[in-house]
Short mmCIF file of C-alpha atoms in Angstrom, two decimals:
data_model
loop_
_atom_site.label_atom_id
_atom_site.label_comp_id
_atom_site.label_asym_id
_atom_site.label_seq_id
_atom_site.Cartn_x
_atom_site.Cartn_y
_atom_site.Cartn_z
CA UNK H 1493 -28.88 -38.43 -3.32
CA UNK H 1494 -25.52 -36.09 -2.28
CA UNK H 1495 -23.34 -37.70 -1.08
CA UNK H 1496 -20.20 -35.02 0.96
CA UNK H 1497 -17.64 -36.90 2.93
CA UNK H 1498 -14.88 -34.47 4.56
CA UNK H 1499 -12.32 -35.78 7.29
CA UNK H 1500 -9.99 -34.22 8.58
CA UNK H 1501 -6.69 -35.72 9.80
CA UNK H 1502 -4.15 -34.25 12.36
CA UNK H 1503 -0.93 -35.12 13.43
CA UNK H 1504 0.14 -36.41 10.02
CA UNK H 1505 4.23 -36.84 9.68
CA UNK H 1506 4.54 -33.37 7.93
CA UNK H 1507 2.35 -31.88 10.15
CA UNK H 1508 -0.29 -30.41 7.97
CA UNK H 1509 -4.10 -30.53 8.23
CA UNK H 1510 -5.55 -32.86 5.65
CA UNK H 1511 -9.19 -32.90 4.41
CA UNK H 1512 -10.66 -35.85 2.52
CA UNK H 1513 -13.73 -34.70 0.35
CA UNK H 1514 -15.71 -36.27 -2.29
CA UNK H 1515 -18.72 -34.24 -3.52
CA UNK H 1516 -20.77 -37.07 -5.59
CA UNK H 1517 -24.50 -37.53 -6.91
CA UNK H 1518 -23.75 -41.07 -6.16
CA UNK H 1519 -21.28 -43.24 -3.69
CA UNK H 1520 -18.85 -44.46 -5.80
CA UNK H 1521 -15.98 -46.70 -5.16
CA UNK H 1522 -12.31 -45.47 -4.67
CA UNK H 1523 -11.75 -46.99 -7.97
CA UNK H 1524 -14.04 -45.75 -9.70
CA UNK H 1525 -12.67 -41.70 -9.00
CA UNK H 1526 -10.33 -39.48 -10.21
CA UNK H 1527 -8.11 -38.87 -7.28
CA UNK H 1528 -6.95 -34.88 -7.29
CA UNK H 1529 -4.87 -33.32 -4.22
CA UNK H 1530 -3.80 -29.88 -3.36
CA UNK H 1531 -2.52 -27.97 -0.84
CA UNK H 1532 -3.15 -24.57 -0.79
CA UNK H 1533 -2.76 -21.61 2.27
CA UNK H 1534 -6.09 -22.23 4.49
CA UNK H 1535 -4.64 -20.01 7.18
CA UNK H 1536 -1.58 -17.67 7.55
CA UNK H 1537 -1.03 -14.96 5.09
CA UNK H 1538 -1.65 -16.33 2.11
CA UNK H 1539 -4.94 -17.68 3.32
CA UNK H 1540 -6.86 -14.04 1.74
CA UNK H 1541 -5.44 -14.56 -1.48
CA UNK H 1542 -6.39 -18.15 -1.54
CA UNK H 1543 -9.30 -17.72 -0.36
CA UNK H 1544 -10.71 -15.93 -2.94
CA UNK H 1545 -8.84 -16.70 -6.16
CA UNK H 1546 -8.12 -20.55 -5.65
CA UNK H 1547 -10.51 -22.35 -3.07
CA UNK H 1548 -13.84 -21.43 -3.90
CA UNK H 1549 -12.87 -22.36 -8.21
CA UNK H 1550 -11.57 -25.81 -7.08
CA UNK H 1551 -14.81 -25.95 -5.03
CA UNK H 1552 -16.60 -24.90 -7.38
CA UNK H 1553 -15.10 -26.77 -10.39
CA UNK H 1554 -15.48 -30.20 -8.30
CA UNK H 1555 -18.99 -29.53 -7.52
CA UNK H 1556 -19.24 -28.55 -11.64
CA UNK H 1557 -17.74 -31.85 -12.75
CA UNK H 1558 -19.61 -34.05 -10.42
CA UNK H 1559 -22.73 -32.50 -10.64
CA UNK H 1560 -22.35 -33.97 -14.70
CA UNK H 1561 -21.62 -37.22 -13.66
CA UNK H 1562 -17.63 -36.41 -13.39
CA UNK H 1563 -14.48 -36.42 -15.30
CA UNK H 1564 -15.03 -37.72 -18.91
CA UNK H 1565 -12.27 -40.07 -20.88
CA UNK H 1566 -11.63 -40.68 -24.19
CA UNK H 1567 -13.78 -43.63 -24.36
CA UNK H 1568 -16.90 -42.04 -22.88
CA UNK H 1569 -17.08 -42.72 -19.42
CA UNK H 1570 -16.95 -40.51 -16.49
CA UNK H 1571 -15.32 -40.60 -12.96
CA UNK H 1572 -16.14 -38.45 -10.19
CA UNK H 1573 -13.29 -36.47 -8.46
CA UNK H 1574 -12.34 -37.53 -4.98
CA UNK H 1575 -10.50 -34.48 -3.40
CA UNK H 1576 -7.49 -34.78 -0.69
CA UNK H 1577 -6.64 -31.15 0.29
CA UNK H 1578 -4.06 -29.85 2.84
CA UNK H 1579 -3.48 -26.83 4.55
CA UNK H 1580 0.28 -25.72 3.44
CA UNK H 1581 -0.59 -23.27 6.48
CA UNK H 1582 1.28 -20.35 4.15
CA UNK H 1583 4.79 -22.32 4.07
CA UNK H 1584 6.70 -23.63 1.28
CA UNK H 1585 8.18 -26.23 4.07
CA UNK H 1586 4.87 -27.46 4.50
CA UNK H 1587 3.43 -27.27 1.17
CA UNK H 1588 6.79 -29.00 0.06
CA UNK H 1589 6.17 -31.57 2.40
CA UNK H 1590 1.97 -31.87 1.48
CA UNK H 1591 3.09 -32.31 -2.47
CA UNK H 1592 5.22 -35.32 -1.65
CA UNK H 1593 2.69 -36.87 0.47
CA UNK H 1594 0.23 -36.23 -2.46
CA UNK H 1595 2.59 -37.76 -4.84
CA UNK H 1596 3.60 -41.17 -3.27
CA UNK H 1597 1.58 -41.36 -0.15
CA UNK H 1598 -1.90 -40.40 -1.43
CA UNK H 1599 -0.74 -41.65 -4.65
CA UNK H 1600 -3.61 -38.83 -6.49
CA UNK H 1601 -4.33 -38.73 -10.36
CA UNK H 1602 -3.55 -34.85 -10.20
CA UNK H 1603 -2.02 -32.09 -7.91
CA UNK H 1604 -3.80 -28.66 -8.60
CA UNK H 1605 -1.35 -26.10 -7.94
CA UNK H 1606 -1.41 -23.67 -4.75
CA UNK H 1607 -1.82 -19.90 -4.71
CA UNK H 1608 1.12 -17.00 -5.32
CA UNK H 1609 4.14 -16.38 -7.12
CA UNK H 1610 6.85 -18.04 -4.41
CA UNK H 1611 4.23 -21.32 -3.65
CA UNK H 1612 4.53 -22.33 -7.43
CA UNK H 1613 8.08 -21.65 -7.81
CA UNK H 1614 8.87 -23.50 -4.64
CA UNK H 1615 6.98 -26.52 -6.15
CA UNK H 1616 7.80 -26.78 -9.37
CA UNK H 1617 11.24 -28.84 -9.10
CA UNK H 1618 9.29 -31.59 -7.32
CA UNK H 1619 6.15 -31.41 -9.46
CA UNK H 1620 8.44 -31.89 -12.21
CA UNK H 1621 10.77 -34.91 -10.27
CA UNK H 1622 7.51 -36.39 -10.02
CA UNK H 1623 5.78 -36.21 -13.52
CA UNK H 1624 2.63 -34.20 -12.82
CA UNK H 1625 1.44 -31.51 -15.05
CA UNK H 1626 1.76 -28.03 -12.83
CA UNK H 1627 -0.47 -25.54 -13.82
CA UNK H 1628 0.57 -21.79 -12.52
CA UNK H 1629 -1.96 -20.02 -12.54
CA UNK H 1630 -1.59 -17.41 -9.78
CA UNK H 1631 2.11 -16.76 -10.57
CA UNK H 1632 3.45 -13.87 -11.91
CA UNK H 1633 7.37 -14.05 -13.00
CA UNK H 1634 9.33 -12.31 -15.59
CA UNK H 1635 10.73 -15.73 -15.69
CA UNK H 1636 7.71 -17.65 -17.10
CA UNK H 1637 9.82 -18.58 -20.64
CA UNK H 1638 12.34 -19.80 -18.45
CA UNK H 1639 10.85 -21.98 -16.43
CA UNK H 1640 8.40 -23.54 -19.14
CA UNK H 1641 11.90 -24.62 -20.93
CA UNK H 1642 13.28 -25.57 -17.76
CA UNK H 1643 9.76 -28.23 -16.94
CA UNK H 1644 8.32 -28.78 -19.51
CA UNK H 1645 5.12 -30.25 -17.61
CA UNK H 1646 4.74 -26.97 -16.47
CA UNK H 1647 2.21 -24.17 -17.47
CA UNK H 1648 2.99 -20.19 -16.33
CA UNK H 1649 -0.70 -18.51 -16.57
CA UNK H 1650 -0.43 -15.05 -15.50
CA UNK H 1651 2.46 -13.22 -17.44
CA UNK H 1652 5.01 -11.42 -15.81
CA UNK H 1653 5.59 -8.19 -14.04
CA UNK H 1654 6.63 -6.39 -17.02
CA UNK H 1655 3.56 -7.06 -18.86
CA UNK H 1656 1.48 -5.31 -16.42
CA UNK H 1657 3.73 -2.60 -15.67
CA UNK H 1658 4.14 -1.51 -19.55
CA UNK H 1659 0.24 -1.98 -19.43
CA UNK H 1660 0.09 0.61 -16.74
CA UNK H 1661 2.57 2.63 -18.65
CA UNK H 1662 0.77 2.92 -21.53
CA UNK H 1663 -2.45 4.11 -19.78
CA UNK H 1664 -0.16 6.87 -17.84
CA UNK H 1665 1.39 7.71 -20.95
CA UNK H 1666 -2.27 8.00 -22.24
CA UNK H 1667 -3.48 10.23 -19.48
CA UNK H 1668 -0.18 13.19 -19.58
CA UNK H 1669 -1.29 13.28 -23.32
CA UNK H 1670 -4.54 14.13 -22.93
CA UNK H 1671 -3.41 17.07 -19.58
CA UNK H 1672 -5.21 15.00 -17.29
CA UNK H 1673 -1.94 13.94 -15.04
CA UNK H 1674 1.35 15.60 -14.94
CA UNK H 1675 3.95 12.98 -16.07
CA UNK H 1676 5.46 12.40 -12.43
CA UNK H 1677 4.97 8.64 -10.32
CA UNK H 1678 5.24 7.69 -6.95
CA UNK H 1679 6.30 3.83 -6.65
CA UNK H 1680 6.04 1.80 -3.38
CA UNK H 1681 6.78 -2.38 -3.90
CA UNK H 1682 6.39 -5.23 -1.63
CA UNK H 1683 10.43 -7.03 -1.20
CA UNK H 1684 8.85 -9.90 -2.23
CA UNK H 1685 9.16 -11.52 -5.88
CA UNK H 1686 5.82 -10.29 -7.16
CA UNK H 1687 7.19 -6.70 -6.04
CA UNK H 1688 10.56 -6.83 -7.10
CA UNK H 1689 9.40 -8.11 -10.37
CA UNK H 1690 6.65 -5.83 -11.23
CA UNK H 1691 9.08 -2.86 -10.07
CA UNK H 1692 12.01 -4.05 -11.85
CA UNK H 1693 9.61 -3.93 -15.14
CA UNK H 1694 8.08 -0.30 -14.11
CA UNK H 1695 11.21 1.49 -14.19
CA UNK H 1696 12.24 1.04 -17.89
CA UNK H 1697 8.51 1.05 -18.85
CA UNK H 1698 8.27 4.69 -17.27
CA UNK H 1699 10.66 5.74 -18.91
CA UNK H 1700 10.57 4.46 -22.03
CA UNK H 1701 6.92 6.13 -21.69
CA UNK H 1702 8.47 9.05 -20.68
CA UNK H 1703 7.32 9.19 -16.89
CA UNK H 1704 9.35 10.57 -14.17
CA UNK H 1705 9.52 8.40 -11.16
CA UNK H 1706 9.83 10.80 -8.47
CA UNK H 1707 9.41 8.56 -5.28
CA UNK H 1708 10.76 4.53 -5.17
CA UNK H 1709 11.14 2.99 -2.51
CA UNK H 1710 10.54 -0.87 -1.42
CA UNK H 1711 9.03 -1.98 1.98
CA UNK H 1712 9.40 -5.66 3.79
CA UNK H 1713 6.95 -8.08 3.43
CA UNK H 1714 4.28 -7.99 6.48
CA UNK H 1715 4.34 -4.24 6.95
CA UNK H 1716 1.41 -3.01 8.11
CA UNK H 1717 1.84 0.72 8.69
CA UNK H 1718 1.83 2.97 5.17
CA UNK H 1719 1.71 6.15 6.73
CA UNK H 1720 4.99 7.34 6.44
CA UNK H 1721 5.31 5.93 3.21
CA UNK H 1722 2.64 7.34 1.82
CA UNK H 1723 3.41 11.21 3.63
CA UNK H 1724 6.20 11.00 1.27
CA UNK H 1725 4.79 9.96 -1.71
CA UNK H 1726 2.22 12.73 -1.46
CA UNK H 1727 5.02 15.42 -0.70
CA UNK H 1728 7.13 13.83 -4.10
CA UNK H 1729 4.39 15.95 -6.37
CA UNK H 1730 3.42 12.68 -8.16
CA UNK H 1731 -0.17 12.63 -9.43
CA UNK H 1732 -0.26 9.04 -9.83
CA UNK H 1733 0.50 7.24 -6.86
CA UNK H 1734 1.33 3.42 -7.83
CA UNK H 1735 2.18 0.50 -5.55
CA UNK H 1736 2.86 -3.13 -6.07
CA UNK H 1737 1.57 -4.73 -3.18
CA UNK H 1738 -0.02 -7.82 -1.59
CA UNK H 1739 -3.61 -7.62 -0.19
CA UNK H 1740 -2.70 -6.56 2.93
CA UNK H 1741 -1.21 -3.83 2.18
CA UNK H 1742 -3.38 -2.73 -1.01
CA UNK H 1743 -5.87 -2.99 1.81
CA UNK H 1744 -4.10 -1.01 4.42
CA UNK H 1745 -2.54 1.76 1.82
CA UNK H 1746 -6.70 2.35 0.78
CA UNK H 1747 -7.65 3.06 4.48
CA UNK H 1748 -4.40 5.21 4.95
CA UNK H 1749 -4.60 7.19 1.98
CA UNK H 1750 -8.67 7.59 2.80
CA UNK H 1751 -7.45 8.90 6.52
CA UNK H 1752 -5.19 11.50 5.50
CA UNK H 1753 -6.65 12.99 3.03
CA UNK H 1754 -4.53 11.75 -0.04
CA UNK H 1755 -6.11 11.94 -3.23
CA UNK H 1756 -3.56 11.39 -6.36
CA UNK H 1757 -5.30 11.84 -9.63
CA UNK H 1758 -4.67 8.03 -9.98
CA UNK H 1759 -4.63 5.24 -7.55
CA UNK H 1760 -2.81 1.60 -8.63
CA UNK H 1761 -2.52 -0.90 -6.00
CA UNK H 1762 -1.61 -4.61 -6.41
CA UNK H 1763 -2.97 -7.58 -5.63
CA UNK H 1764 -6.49 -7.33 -3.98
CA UNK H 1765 -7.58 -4.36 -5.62
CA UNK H 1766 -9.59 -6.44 -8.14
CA UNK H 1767 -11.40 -8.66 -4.75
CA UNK H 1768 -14.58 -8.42 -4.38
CA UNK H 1769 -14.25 -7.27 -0.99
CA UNK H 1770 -11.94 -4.12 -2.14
CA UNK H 1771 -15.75 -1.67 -2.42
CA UNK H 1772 -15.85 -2.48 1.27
CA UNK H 1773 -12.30 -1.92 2.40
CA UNK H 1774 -12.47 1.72 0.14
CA UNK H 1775 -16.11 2.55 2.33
CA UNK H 1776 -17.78 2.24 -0.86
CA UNK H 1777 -15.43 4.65 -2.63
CA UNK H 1778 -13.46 2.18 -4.81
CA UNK H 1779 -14.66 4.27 -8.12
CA UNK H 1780 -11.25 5.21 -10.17
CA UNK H 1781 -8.96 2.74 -8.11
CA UNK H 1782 -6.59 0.97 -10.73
CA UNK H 1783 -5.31 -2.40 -10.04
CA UNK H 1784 -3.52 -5.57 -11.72
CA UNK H 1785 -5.91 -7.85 -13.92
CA UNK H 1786 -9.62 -7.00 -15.15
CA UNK H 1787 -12.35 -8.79 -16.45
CA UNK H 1788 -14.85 -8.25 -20.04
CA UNK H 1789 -17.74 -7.60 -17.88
CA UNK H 1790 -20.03 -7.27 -20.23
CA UNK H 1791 -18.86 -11.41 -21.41
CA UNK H 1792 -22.28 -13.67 -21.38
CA UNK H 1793 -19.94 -16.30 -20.08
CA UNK H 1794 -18.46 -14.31 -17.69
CA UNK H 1795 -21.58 -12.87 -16.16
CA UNK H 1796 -22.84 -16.84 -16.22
CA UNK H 1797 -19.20 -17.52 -14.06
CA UNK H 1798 -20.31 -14.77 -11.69
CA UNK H 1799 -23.13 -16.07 -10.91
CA UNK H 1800 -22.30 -19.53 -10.70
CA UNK H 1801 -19.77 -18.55 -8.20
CA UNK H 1802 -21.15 -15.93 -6.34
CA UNK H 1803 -24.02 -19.16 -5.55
CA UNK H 1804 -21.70 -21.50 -4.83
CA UNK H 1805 -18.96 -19.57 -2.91
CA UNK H 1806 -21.64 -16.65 -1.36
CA UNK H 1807 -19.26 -14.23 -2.95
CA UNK H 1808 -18.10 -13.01 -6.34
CA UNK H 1809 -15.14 -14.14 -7.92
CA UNK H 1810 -11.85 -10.96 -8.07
CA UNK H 1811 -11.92 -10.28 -11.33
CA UNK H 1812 -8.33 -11.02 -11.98
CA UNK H 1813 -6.92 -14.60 -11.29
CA UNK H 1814 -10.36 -16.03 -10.30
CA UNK H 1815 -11.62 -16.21 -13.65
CA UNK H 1816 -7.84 -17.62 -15.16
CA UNK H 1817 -7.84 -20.39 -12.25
CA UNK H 1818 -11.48 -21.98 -13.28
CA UNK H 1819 -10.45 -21.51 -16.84
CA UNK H 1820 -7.37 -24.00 -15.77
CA UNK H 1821 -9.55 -26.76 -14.65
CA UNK H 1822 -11.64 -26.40 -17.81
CA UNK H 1823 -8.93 -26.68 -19.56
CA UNK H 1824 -7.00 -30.19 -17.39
CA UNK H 1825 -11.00 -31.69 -18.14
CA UNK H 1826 -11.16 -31.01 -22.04
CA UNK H 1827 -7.66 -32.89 -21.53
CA UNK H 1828 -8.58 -35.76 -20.17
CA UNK H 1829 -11.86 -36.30 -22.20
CA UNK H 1830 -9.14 -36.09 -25.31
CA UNK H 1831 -6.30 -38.47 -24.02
CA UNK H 1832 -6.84 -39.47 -20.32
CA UNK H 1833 -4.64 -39.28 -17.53
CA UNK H 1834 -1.45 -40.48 -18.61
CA UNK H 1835 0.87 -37.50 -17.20
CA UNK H 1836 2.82 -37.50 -20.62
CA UNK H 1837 0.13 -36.92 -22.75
CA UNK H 1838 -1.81 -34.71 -20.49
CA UNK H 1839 1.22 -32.76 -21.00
CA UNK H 1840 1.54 -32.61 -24.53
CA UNK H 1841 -2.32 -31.56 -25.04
CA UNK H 1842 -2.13 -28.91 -22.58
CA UNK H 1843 0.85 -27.33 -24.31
CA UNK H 1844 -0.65 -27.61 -27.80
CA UNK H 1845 -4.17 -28.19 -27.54
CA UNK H 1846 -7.09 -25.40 -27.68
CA UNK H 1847 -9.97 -25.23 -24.99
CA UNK H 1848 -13.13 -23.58 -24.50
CA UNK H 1849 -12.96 -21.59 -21.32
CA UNK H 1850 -15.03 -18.89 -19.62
CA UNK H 1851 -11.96 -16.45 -20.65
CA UNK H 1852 -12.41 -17.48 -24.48
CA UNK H 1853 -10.95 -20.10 -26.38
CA UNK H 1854 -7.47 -20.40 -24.98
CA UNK H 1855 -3.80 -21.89 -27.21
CA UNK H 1856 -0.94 -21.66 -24.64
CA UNK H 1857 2.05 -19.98 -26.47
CA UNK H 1858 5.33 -22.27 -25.36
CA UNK H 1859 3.15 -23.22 -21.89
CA UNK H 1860 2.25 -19.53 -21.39
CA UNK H 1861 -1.01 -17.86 -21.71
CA UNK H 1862 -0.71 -14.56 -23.32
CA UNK H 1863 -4.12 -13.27 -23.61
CA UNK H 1864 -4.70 -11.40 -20.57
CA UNK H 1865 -6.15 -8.18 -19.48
CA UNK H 1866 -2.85 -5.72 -18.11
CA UNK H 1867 -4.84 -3.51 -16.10
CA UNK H 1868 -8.55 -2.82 -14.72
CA UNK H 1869 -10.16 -0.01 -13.31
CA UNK H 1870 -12.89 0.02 -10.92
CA UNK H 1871 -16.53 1.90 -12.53
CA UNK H 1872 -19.86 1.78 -11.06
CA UNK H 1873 -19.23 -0.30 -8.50
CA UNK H 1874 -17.68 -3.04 -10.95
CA UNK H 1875 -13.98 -3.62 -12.09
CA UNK H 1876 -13.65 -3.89 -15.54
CA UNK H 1877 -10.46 -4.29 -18.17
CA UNK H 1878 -8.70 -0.95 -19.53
CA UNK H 1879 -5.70 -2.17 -20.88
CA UNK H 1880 -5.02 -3.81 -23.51
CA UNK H 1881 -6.93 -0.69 -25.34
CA UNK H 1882 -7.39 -2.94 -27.81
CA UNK H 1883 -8.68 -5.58 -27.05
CA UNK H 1884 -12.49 -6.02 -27.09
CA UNK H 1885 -14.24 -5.94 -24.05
CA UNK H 1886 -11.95 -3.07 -22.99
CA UNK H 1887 -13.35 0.02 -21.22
CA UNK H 1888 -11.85 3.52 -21.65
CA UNK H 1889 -10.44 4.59 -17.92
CA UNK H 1890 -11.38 7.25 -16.06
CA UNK H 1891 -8.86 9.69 -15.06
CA UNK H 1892 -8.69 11.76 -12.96
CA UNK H 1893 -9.48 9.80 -9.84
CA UNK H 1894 -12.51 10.89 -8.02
CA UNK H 1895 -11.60 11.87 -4.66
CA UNK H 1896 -12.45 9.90 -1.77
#
């Protein structure tokens, strides 16, 4: 017998939406679970992102665990996970407020972190007044070293912005060896910290690479007209057109670039480029867009992940974060079935410990996972990993662009 519970609760003091779930083969009682909150962007701007990359692993991750008779610890036994999720309704006041509640309201076993860069930095201070092991897993920051020194309960998952902007370097550099692109870049970035920090990492890594940016310029957060941004960056003579952006406007740039009749030899956008929903936004013409992240497509336990969640969600994972954020979770269960949930030494065997994952086996370096793919490329209709080069599972890119 299943067993799904799900209340939802208005007018709490912080006034957030909370949901109460507890996916089970069985009824169990409230002792007898592993109590795990989070509150994550259900609606306002951050709800896409969330959406995609966070939601449907926890969902799917709970339904995992449960469906195997739940959590295991050290001596054998299982729990099932009881959920308590709220919506931080895309503020850091609110999701502030939902993490307190977690910790000494709800009193949970575990917080599972929220989606973005600025949600997990906002956080992290209280996750670390309050003892719980913060995994940050859809944050990019130069800063990661930093901050893992700074609390040490807390885990920085998806490198910085310099990482993935000497990654896309590197396969620029590639390309003006082999006369496919001239050697000139146009930049656009989002004012946000993921922009500013992936920008800030792209100018030295041009140059060092010996790229010529000749269009930079920075837009606010929430724009939603690219036209005249992009009028220019056609006119600067760039053949790579490259832009550190949030979905939104990854999604909007596509359509305007499509509508005037822009076609740079290559095409980087941001975040949302690797969604699943990006071949729709393009019409179907997504073949040749670059974009942050990738996936070893060809990966038996990949392929099994994609299918697993494209059944459980009714959509495929993005094949950037998605895949990192389930990996997580495998990793906070191999923990507990190893030492339990005692906060300290959950901790410790997250920071030294190695885990089986559907990325690989995975050894945090100093709370920071270091394996990842740089940049991806979508080819027949699937986004795949181009850089590292070397790194197996990686595909040579395609350059130039075809048009649109």
């Amino acid at each position: 017998m299943t067993i799904t519970r799900r209340n939802t609760l208005l007018a709490l003091a912080s006034g957030v939406a909370m949901t109460l779930l507890m996916g089970a083969n069985m009824a169990h009682s409230a002792d007898e679970t592993v109590k795990i909150g989070y509150a994550v962007a259900k609606t306002g701007p951050n709800a896409t992102g969330a959406g995609i990359t966070t939601i449907p692993n926890y969902e799917l991750w709970v339904k995992d665990v449960n469906a195997n008779g739940g959590l295991t610890l050290p001596d054998g036994t299982q729990r099932m996970i009881e959920v308590i999720e709220y919506d931080d309704r895309s503020s850091n006041e609110d999701l502030v407020r939902a993490i307190e509640r977690l910790a000494t309201k709800d009193k949970v076993d575990l917080i599972l972190p929220p989606w973005g860069t600025g949600s997990n930095l906002a956080i992290a201070p209280l996750m670390d007044r309050f003892g719980y092991p913060q995994l940050g897993v859809t944050a990019v920051t130069d800063k990661a070293p930093e901050f893992a020194a700074r609390w040490k309960r807390s885990y920085w998952m998806l490198g910085g912005g310099h990482d993935y902007a000497e990654g896309l370097a590197s396969v620029l550099k590639d390309a003006v060896a082999a006369g496919t692109i001239n050697n000139k870049v146009a930049v656009v970035s989002v004012a946000d910290g993921f922009g500013i920090d992936l920008v800030n990492g792209a100018r030295p890594a041009f140059e060092e690479a010996g790229l010529e940016i000749t269009y930079d310029k920075t837009y606010p957060l929430g724009t939603s007209d690219f036209a005249a941004l992009m009028a220019e960056a056609q006119k600067s003579g760039a053949d790579s057109f490259v832009a550190f952006s949030y979905p939104p406007d990854s999604f909007g740039m596509t359509k305007t670039a499509q509508s005037m009749g822009y076609n740079p030899k290559v095409f980087y956008v941001g975040v949302g480029g690797a969604f699943p929903i990006y071949g729709k936004i393009a019409d179907g013409k997504q073949d040749g867009v670059m974009s942050i992240g990738g996936v070893d497509a060809a990966s038996p336990a990949i392929k099994d992940y994609f299918a697993r969640h494209t059944e459980s969600a009714g959509a495929p994972p993005d094949s950037w974060a998605s895949a990192i954020t389930y990996a997580s979770l495998e990793m906070l269960a191999q923990s507990i079935e190893r030492v339990g949930l005692d906060h300290a030494r959950l901790a410790e065997e997250l920071s030294t410990g190695t885990f089986s994952t559907v990325i690989g086996d995975v050894k945090l370096e100093d709370n920071q996972l270091r394996d990842l793919w740089w940049v991806g490329q979508w080819q027949n209709g699937t986004f795949v990993a181009v850089n590292p080069s070397s790194r197996e599972g990686a595909v040579a890119p395609v350059v130039p662009k075809p048009d649109w």
